[in-house]
Structure formats: structure tokens, C-alpha cells
């Protein structure tokens, strides 16, 4: 693990309350001090993040922190995958960037810090689209005209980015996708069941 503290925030209404974030992703994430930085306690770690549903599986490493100027317990903490909110000083958190939907899908609220690399519409099936992106944004698909989205599929590894996708076969149920980013090759994927399961051909 690495330890990188990229952001620190001081509560305007109580300067003795501070928050900072550890960029090591797992297992720690967000810390709070109530004595001007002399001592700290964890308010968001891997276990608490696991209790907070988010569209992306990324750990609790945060790069952005902001505190309500009137309430030191009301905090927004964000990274490239999601933004979490607490109204009780970190006792509990909620995702303010996506909402769980039936079937393991998510409805977005217009936020993702991950870079999109391609958006493709299935020419054989109305309402079906695939979004490819960097890191764990590598493959998201919608079957209800962009209302909700599901990630990946069985045997698709997390991270590594996605580049492009194309449709073939009856109703476009055969998908081919290319994976990798930043000069790294992540393989070519093939699905014959509309993206539910994949076989990945490595380099």
C-alpha cells in the first residue's frame, strides 16, 4: 500500500474539526480530527464503503473534500468514481452520484470522473447502448434507452480501461470489445449472450 494525503479540509464553523483522505484506496480512506489535527480517527474505510452502494467498486480514496460552512458534520467527499455525503460526521455515508436500480443496474445523476472512450448504439436492437471508459469505466451497457446501466459481465476483470465495442449476430447479441489503457493491452473480449458472460483473449 502507498500512503498519499492529497486533500485536507477545515470546518469553517469549527476550525478544530478537520478531515483528510488517504489515497492508498484500501483499507483506509477518510479521517476526522476534532482537536485541530492532534489526533485522528477513521470515519470511512473499506468496511464502511462496502456498506454504501455505489456504481463503481473503487475504494474509499478521496481527492475532493468540502464541508458545509454551517455544519462540520455535513461533508461531501469525492473521487473519480463517485461522491459520498455524510450528515453525521462520518457515521454513515450515501452515494449522491448514482441510485441502485433493479437487476443490479444503476441510474446515474450526471457524474463520473472517468474518461469515456466510446459510446456505441446497437444497430440491431433499439434502446441498447454500450459506454466504454478508462479504469473501471471499461464497459457499461444500457438496455432501456440510457435510463439505467449495468457494469461488465461475468469473467470481465475490473480496471484496465475499455476502448471500443461492436455488435454482430442476431439482434446484435454477439459483442466484441477491446480493453486496455495508457499503452497497456487488456485483451479482446467476446460475448455471445449480449454481454452477460465474456471470454477475454489476452496478449
CSV table of N, CA and C in Angstrom, one decimal, residues 8-125:
chain,number,residue,atom,x,y,z
A,8,UNK,N,-7.0,18.1,2.4
A,8,UNK,CA,-7.4,18.3,3.8
A,8,UNK,C,-8.4,19.5,3.8
A,9,UNK,N,-9.4,19.4,4.7
A,9,UNK,CA,-10.4,20.4,4.8
A,9,UNK,C,-10.6,20.8,6.2
A,10,UNK,N,-10.8,22.1,6.5
A,10,UNK,CA,-11.1,22.6,7.8
A,10,UNK,C,-12.5,23.1,7.9
A,11,UNK,N,-13.3,22.8,8.9
A,11,UNK,CA,-14.7,23.2,9.0
A,11,UNK,C,-14.7,24.7,9.3
A,12,UNK,N,-15.3,25.5,8.4
A,12,UNK,CA,-15.4,26.9,8.7
A,12,UNK,C,-16.1,27.3,10.0
A,13,UNK,N,-17.1,26.5,10.4
A,13,UNK,CA,-17.8,26.8,11.6
A,13,UNK,C,-17.2,26.3,12.9
A,14,UNK,N,-16.1,25.5,12.7
A,14,UNK,CA,-15.4,25.0,13.9
A,14,UNK,C,-14.0,24.6,13.4
A,15,UNK,N,-13.0,25.5,13.4
A,15,UNK,CA,-11.7,25.2,12.9
A,15,UNK,C,-11.0,24.0,13.6
A,16,UNK,N,-11.5,23.5,14.7
A,16,UNK,CA,-10.9,22.4,15.3
A,16,UNK,C,-11.2,21.1,14.7
A,17,UNK,N,-12.2,21.1,13.8
A,17,UNK,CA,-12.7,19.9,13.0
A,17,UNK,C,-12.0,19.9,11.7
A,18,UNK,N,-11.3,18.9,11.4
A,18,UNK,CA,-10.6,18.7,10.1
A,18,UNK,C,-10.9,17.3,9.5
A,19,UNK,N,-10.8,17.2,8.2
A,19,UNK,CA,-10.9,15.9,7.5
A,19,UNK,C,-9.7,15.8,6.5
A,20,UNK,N,-9.2,14.6,6.4
A,20,UNK,CA,-8.2,14.4,5.3
A,20,UNK,C,-8.4,13.0,4.8
A,21,UNK,N,-7.8,12.7,3.6
A,21,UNK,CA,-8.1,11.4,2.9
A,21,UNK,C,-6.8,10.7,2.6
A,22,UNK,N,-6.7,9.4,2.8
A,22,UNK,CA,-5.5,8.6,2.4
A,22,UNK,C,-5.8,8.0,1.0
A,23,UNK,N,-4.9,8.2,0.1
A,23,UNK,CA,-5.1,7.8,-1.3
A,23,UNK,C,-4.6,6.3,-1.5
A,24,UNK,N,-4.4,5.5,-0.5
A,24,UNK,CA,-4.0,4.2,-0.7
A,24,UNK,C,-5.1,3.2,-1.1
A,25,UNK,N,-6.4,3.8,-1.2
A,25,UNK,CA,-7.6,3.0,-1.6
A,25,UNK,C,-8.0,2.0,-0.6
A,26,UNK,N,-7.2,1.0,-0.2
A,26,UNK,CA,-7.6,0.1,0.8
A,26,UNK,C,-6.6,-0.1,1.8
A,27,UNK,N,-6.9,-0.3,3.1
A,27,UNK,CA,-8.2,-0.4,3.6
A,27,UNK,C,-8.8,0.9,4.2
A,28,UNK,N,-7.9,2.0,4.3
A,28,UNK,CA,-8.4,3.2,4.9
A,28,UNK,C,-8.7,4.2,3.8
A,29,UNK,N,-9.5,5.3,4.3
A,29,UNK,CA,-9.9,6.3,3.3
A,29,UNK,C,-9.9,7.7,3.9
A,30,UNK,N,-10.9,7.9,4.8
A,30,UNK,CA,-11.1,9.3,5.3
A,30,UNK,C,-10.9,9.3,6.8
A,31,UNK,N,-10.3,10.4,7.3
A,31,UNK,CA,-10.0,10.6,8.7
A,31,UNK,C,-10.6,11.9,9.2
A,32,UNK,N,-11.0,12.0,10.5
A,32,UNK,CA,-11.5,13.2,11.1
A,32,UNK,C,-10.8,13.5,12.3
A,33,UNK,N,-10.5,14.8,12.5
A,33,UNK,CA,-9.9,15.3,13.8
A,33,UNK,C,-10.8,16.3,14.4
A,34,UNK,N,-10.9,16.2,15.7
A,34,UNK,CA,-11.8,17.2,16.4
A,34,UNK,C,-11.0,18.0,17.4
A,35,UNK,N,-9.7,17.9,17.3
A,35,UNK,CA,-8.8,18.7,18.2
A,35,UNK,C,-7.7,19.5,17.4
A,36,UNK,N,-8.1,20.0,16.3
A,36,UNK,CA,-7.2,20.8,15.5
A,36,UNK,C,-6.1,20.0,14.8
A,37,UNK,N,-6.2,18.7,14.7
A,37,UNK,CA,-5.2,17.9,14.0
A,37,UNK,C,-4.3,17.1,14.9
A,38,UNK,N,-4.5,17.2,16.2
A,38,UNK,CA,-3.6,16.5,17.1
A,38,UNK,C,-3.8,15.0,17.1
A,39,UNK,N,-5.1,14.6,17.0
A,39,UNK,CA,-5.4,13.2,16.9
A,39,UNK,C,-6.5,13.0,15.8
A,40,UNK,N,-6.5,11.8,15.3
A,40,UNK,CA,-7.4,11.5,14.1
A,40,UNK,C,-8.1,10.1,14.3
A,41,UNK,N,-9.3,10.0,13.8
A,41,UNK,CA,-10.0,8.7,13.8
A,41,UNK,C,-10.5,8.5,12.4
A,42,UNK,N,-10.6,7.2,12.0
A,42,UNK,CA,-11.2,6.8,10.7
A,42,UNK,C,-12.7,7.0,10.7
A,43,UNK,N,-13.2,7.6,9.7
A,43,UNK,CA,-14.6,7.8,9.5
A,43,UNK,C,-15.1,7.1,8.2
A,44,UNK,N,-14.2,6.7,7.3
A,44,UNK,CA,-14.6,6.0,6.1
A,44,UNK,C,-13.5,5.0,5.8
A,45,UNK,N,-13.7,3.7,5.8
A,45,UNK,CA,-12.7,2.7,5.4
A,45,UNK,C,-13.4,1.7,4.5
A,46,UNK,N,-12.6,0.7,4.1
A,46,UNK,CA,-13.2,-0.3,3.2
A,46,UNK,C,-14.4,-1.0,3.7
A,47,UNK,N,-14.5,-1.3,5.0
A,47,UNK,CA,-15.7,-1.9,5.5
A,47,UNK,C,-17.0,-1.0,5.4
A,48,UNK,N,-16.8,0.3,5.8
A,48,UNK,CA,-17.9,1.2,5.7
A,48,UNK,C,-18.3,1.5,4.2
A,49,UNK,N,-17.3,1.5,3.4
A,49,UNK,CA,-17.6,1.7,1.9
A,49,UNK,C,-18.4,0.6,1.4
A,50,UNK,N,-18.1,-0.7,1.8
A,50,UNK,CA,-18.8,-1.8,1.4
A,50,UNK,C,-20.3,-1.8,1.8
A,51,UNK,N,-20.6,-1.0,2.8
A,51,UNK,CA,-22.0,-0.9,3.2
A,51,UNK,C,-22.7,0.3,2.5
A,52,UNK,N,-22.0,1.0,1.6
A,52,UNK,CA,-22.5,2.1,0.9
A,52,UNK,C,-22.5,1.8,-0.6
A,53,UNK,N,-23.7,1.4,-1.2
A,53,UNK,CA,-23.8,1.0,-2.6
A,53,UNK,C,-23.3,2.1,-3.5
A,54,UNK,N,-22.4,1.8,-4.4
A,54,UNK,CA,-22.0,2.8,-5.5
A,54,UNK,C,-21.9,2.0,-6.8
A,55,UNK,N,-22.1,2.7,-7.9
A,55,UNK,CA,-22.0,2.1,-9.2
A,55,UNK,C,-20.6,1.5,-9.4
A,56,UNK,N,-19.6,2.2,-9.0
A,56,UNK,CA,-18.2,1.8,-9.1
A,56,UNK,C,-17.7,1.1,-7.9
A,57,UNK,N,-16.8,0.1,-8.0
A,57,UNK,CA,-16.4,-0.7,-6.9
A,57,UNK,C,-15.1,-0.1,-6.2
A,58,UNK,N,-14.7,1.1,-6.7
A,58,UNK,CA,-13.4,1.7,-6.2
A,58,UNK,C,-13.5,1.9,-4.7
A,59,UNK,N,-12.3,1.8,-4.1
A,59,UNK,CA,-12.2,2.0,-2.6
A,59,UNK,C,-12.4,3.4,-2.2
A,60,UNK,N,-12.3,3.7,-0.9
A,60,UNK,CA,-12.7,5.0,-0.3
A,60,UNK,C,-11.6,6.1,-0.4
A,61,UNK,N,-10.7,6.0,-1.4
A,61,UNK,CA,-9.7,7.1,-1.6
A,61,UNK,C,-10.4,8.3,-2.1
A,62,UNK,N,-10.2,9.5,-1.5
A,62,UNK,CA,-10.9,10.7,-1.9
A,62,UNK,C,-9.9,11.8,-2.3
A,63,UNK,N,-10.2,12.5,-3.3
A,63,UNK,CA,-9.4,13.6,-3.8
A,63,UNK,C,-10.0,15.0,-3.6
A,64,UNK,N,-11.3,15.0,-3.2
A,64,UNK,CA,-12.0,16.2,-3.0
A,64,UNK,C,-12.8,16.2,-1.7
A,65,UNK,N,-12.7,17.2,-0.9
A,65,UNK,CA,-13.4,17.3,0.3
A,65,UNK,C,-14.0,18.7,0.5
A,66,UNK,N,-15.3,18.8,0.9
A,66,UNK,CA,-15.8,20.1,1.2
A,66,UNK,C,-16.8,19.9,2.4
A,67,UNK,N,-16.8,20.9,3.2
A,67,UNK,CA,-17.5,20.9,4.5
A,67,UNK,C,-18.6,22.0,4.5
A,68,UNK,N,-19.8,21.7,4.8
A,68,UNK,CA,-20.8,22.7,5.0
A,68,UNK,C,-20.3,23.8,5.9
A,69,UNK,N,-20.4,25.1,5.4
A,69,UNK,CA,-19.9,26.2,6.2
A,69,UNK,C,-20.6,26.4,7.6
A,70,UNK,N,-21.8,25.8,7.7
A,70,UNK,CA,-22.6,25.9,8.9
A,70,UNK,C,-22.6,24.7,9.8
A,71,UNK,N,-22.1,23.5,9.2
A,71,UNK,CA,-22.2,22.3,10.0
A,71,UNK,C,-21.0,21.4,9.7
A,72,UNK,N,-20.1,21.2,10.7
A,72,UNK,CA,-18.9,20.4,10.5
A,72,UNK,C,-19.2,18.9,10.3
A,73,UNK,N,-20.4,18.5,10.5
A,73,UNK,CA,-20.8,17.1,10.3
A,73,UNK,C,-21.3,16.8,8.9
A,74,UNK,N,-21.5,17.8,8.2
A,74,UNK,CA,-22.1,17.6,6.8
A,74,UNK,C,-20.9,17.8,5.8
A,75,UNK,N,-20.5,16.7,5.2
A,75,UNK,CA,-19.3,16.7,4.3
A,75,UNK,C,-19.6,16.0,3.0
A,76,UNK,N,-19.0,16.5,1.9
A,76,UNK,CA,-19.0,15.8,0.6
A,76,UNK,C,-17.6,15.4,0.4
A,77,UNK,N,-17.4,14.1,0.0
A,77,UNK,CA,-16.1,13.6,-0.3
A,77,UNK,C,-16.2,12.9,-1.7
A,78,UNK,N,-15.3,13.3,-2.6
A,78,UNK,CA,-15.3,12.7,-3.9
A,78,UNK,C,-14.0,12.2,-4.5
A,79,UNK,N,-14.2,11.3,-5.5
A,79,UNK,CA,-13.0,10.9,-6.2
A,79,UNK,C,-13.4,10.7,-7.7
A,80,UNK,N,-12.7,10.0,-8.5
A,80,UNK,CA,-13.0,10.0,-9.9
A,80,UNK,C,-14.2,9.0,-10.2
A,81,UNK,N,-14.6,8.3,-9.2
A,81,UNK,CA,-15.7,7.3,-9.4
A,81,UNK,C,-17.1,7.7,-8.9
A,82,UNK,N,-17.1,8.4,-7.7
A,82,UNK,CA,-18.3,8.8,-7.1
A,82,UNK,C,-18.1,9.9,-6.1
A,83,UNK,N,-19.2,10.5,-5.6
A,83,UNK,CA,-19.2,11.5,-4.5
A,83,UNK,C,-20.1,10.9,-3.4
A,84,UNK,N,-19.5,10.9,-2.2
A,84,UNK,CA,-20.3,10.4,-1.0
A,84,UNK,C,-20.6,11.6,-0.1
A,85,UNK,N,-21.7,11.5,0.6
A,85,UNK,CA,-22.2,12.5,1.6
A,85,UNK,C,-22.4,11.9,2.9
A,86,UNK,N,-22.0,12.6,4.0
A,86,UNK,CA,-22.4,12.3,5.3
A,86,UNK,C,-23.0,13.5,6.0
A,87,UNK,N,-24.0,13.3,6.8
A,87,UNK,CA,-24.6,14.4,7.5
A,87,UNK,C,-24.4,14.2,9.0
A,88,UNK,N,-23.6,13.2,9.4
A,88,UNK,CA,-23.4,12.9,10.8
A,88,UNK,C,-21.9,12.7,11.2
A,89,UNK,N,-21.1,13.4,10.5
A,89,UNK,CA,-19.7,13.4,10.8
A,89,UNK,C,-19.0,12.1,10.4
A,90,UNK,N,-19.5,11.3,9.5
A,90,UNK,CA,-18.9,10.1,9.0
A,90,UNK,C,-19.4,8.8,9.6
A,91,UNK,N,-20.4,8.9,10.4
A,91,UNK,CA,-21.0,7.7,11.0
A,91,UNK,C,-21.7,6.8,9.9
A,92,UNK,N,-22.3,7.5,8.9
A,92,UNK,CA,-22.8,6.8,7.8
A,92,UNK,C,-22.7,7.7,6.5
A,93,UNK,N,-22.7,7.0,5.4
A,93,UNK,CA,-22.5,7.7,4.1
A,93,UNK,C,-23.5,7.3,3.1
A,94,UNK,N,-23.7,8.1,2.1
A,94,UNK,CA,-24.6,7.8,0.9
A,94,UNK,C,-24.0,8.3,-0.3
A,95,UNK,N,-24.2,7.6,-1.4
A,95,UNK,CA,-23.7,8.0,-2.7
A,95,UNK,C,-24.7,9.0,-3.3
A,96,UNK,N,-24.2,10.2,-3.7
A,96,UNK,CA,-25.0,11.2,-4.3
A,96,UNK,C,-24.9,11.2,-5.8
A,97,UNK,N,-24.2,10.2,-6.4
A,97,UNK,CA,-24.0,10.3,-7.9
A,97,UNK,C,-24.7,9.1,-8.6
A,98,UNK,N,-25.2,8.1,-7.9
A,98,UNK,CA,-25.9,7.1,-8.6
A,98,UNK,C,-26.9,6.4,-7.6
A,99,UNK,N,-28.0,5.8,-8.2
A,99,UNK,CA,-29.0,5.2,-7.5
A,99,UNK,C,-29.2,3.8,-7.9
A,100,UNK,N,-29.2,2.8,-7.0
A,100,UNK,CA,-29.4,1.4,-7.4
A,100,UNK,C,-30.7,1.2,-8.1
A,101,UNK,N,-30.8,0.4,-9.1
A,101,UNK,CA,-32.0,0.1,-9.8
A,101,UNK,C,-32.1,-1.5,-9.9
A,102,UNK,N,-33.3,-2.0,-10.2
A,102,UNK,CA,-33.5,-3.4,-10.3
A,102,UNK,C,-32.5,-4.1,-11.2
A,103,UNK,N,-32.2,-5.4,-10.9
A,103,UNK,CA,-31.3,-6.2,-11.7
A,103,UNK,C,-29.9,-5.9,-11.7
A,104,UNK,N,-29.4,-5.2,-10.6
A,104,UNK,CA,-28.0,-4.8,-10.4
A,104,UNK,C,-27.6,-3.6,-11.3
A,105,UNK,N,-28.6,-2.9,-11.8
A,105,UNK,CA,-28.3,-1.7,-12.6
A,105,UNK,C,-28.2,-0.5,-11.7
A,106,UNK,N,-27.8,0.6,-12.3
A,106,UNK,CA,-27.7,1.9,-11.6
A,106,UNK,C,-28.2,3.0,-12.5
A,107,UNK,N,-28.9,3.9,-11.9
A,107,UNK,CA,-29.3,5.2,-12.6
A,107,UNK,C,-28.4,6.3,-12.2
A,108,UNK,N,-27.7,6.9,-13.1
A,108,UNK,CA,-26.8,7.9,-12.8
A,108,UNK,C,-27.4,9.3,-12.6
A,109,UNK,N,-26.6,10.1,-11.9
A,109,UNK,CA,-27.1,11.5,-11.6
A,109,UNK,C,-26.2,12.5,-12.3
A,110,UNK,N,-25.5,12.1,-13.4
A,110,UNK,CA,-24.7,13.0,-14.2
A,110,UNK,C,-23.3,13.2,-13.8
A,111,UNK,N,-22.7,12.3,-13.0
A,111,UNK,CA,-21.3,12.5,-12.6
A,111,UNK,C,-20.5,11.2,-12.8
A,112,UNK,N,-19.4,11.4,-13.4
A,112,UNK,CA,-18.3,10.4,-13.4
A,112,UNK,C,-17.0,11.1,-13.8
A,113,UNK,N,-16.0,10.9,-13.0
A,113,UNK,CA,-14.7,11.5,-13.3
A,113,UNK,C,-13.9,10.6,-14.3
A,114,UNK,N,-14.4,9.4,-14.7
A,114,UNK,CA,-13.7,8.6,-15.6
A,114,UNK,C,-13.9,9.0,-17.0
A,115,UNK,N,-12.9,8.9,-17.8
A,115,UNK,CA,-12.9,9.4,-19.2
A,115,UNK,C,-13.6,8.4,-20.1
A,116,UNK,N,-14.6,8.8,-20.8
A,116,UNK,CA,-15.3,8.0,-21.8
A,116,UNK,C,-14.5,7.9,-23.0
A,117,UNK,N,-14.3,6.6,-23.5
A,117,UNK,CA,-13.5,6.4,-24.7
A,117,UNK,C,-14.4,6.1,-26.0
A,118,UNK,N,-15.6,5.6,-25.8
A,118,UNK,CA,-16.5,5.3,-26.9
A,118,UNK,C,-17.9,5.1,-26.4
A,119,UNK,N,-18.9,5.5,-27.2
A,119,UNK,CA,-20.3,5.2,-26.9
A,119,UNK,C,-20.8,4.6,-28.2
A,120,UNK,N,-21.4,3.4,-28.1
A,120,UNK,CA,-21.9,2.7,-29.3
A,120,UNK,C,-23.3,2.3,-29.1
A,121,UNK,N,-24.2,2.5,-30.1
A,121,UNK,CA,-25.6,2.1,-30.1
A,121,UNK,C,-25.7,0.8,-30.9
A,122,UNK,N,-26.4,-0.2,-30.4
A,122,UNK,CA,-26.6,-1.4,-31.1
A,122,UNK,C,-27.6,-1.2,-32.3
A,123,UNK,N,-27.1,-1.3,-33.5
A,123,UNK,CA,-27.9,-1.0,-34.7
A,123,UNK,C,-29.0,-2.0,-34.9
A,124,UNK,N,-29.0,-3.2,-34.2
A,124,UNK,CA,-30.0,-4.2,-34.3
A,124,UNK,C,-31.0,-4.3,-33.2
A,125,UNK,N,-30.8,-3.5,-32.2
A,125,UNK,CA,-31.7,-3.6,-31.0
A,125,UNK,C,-32.0,-2.2,-30.4
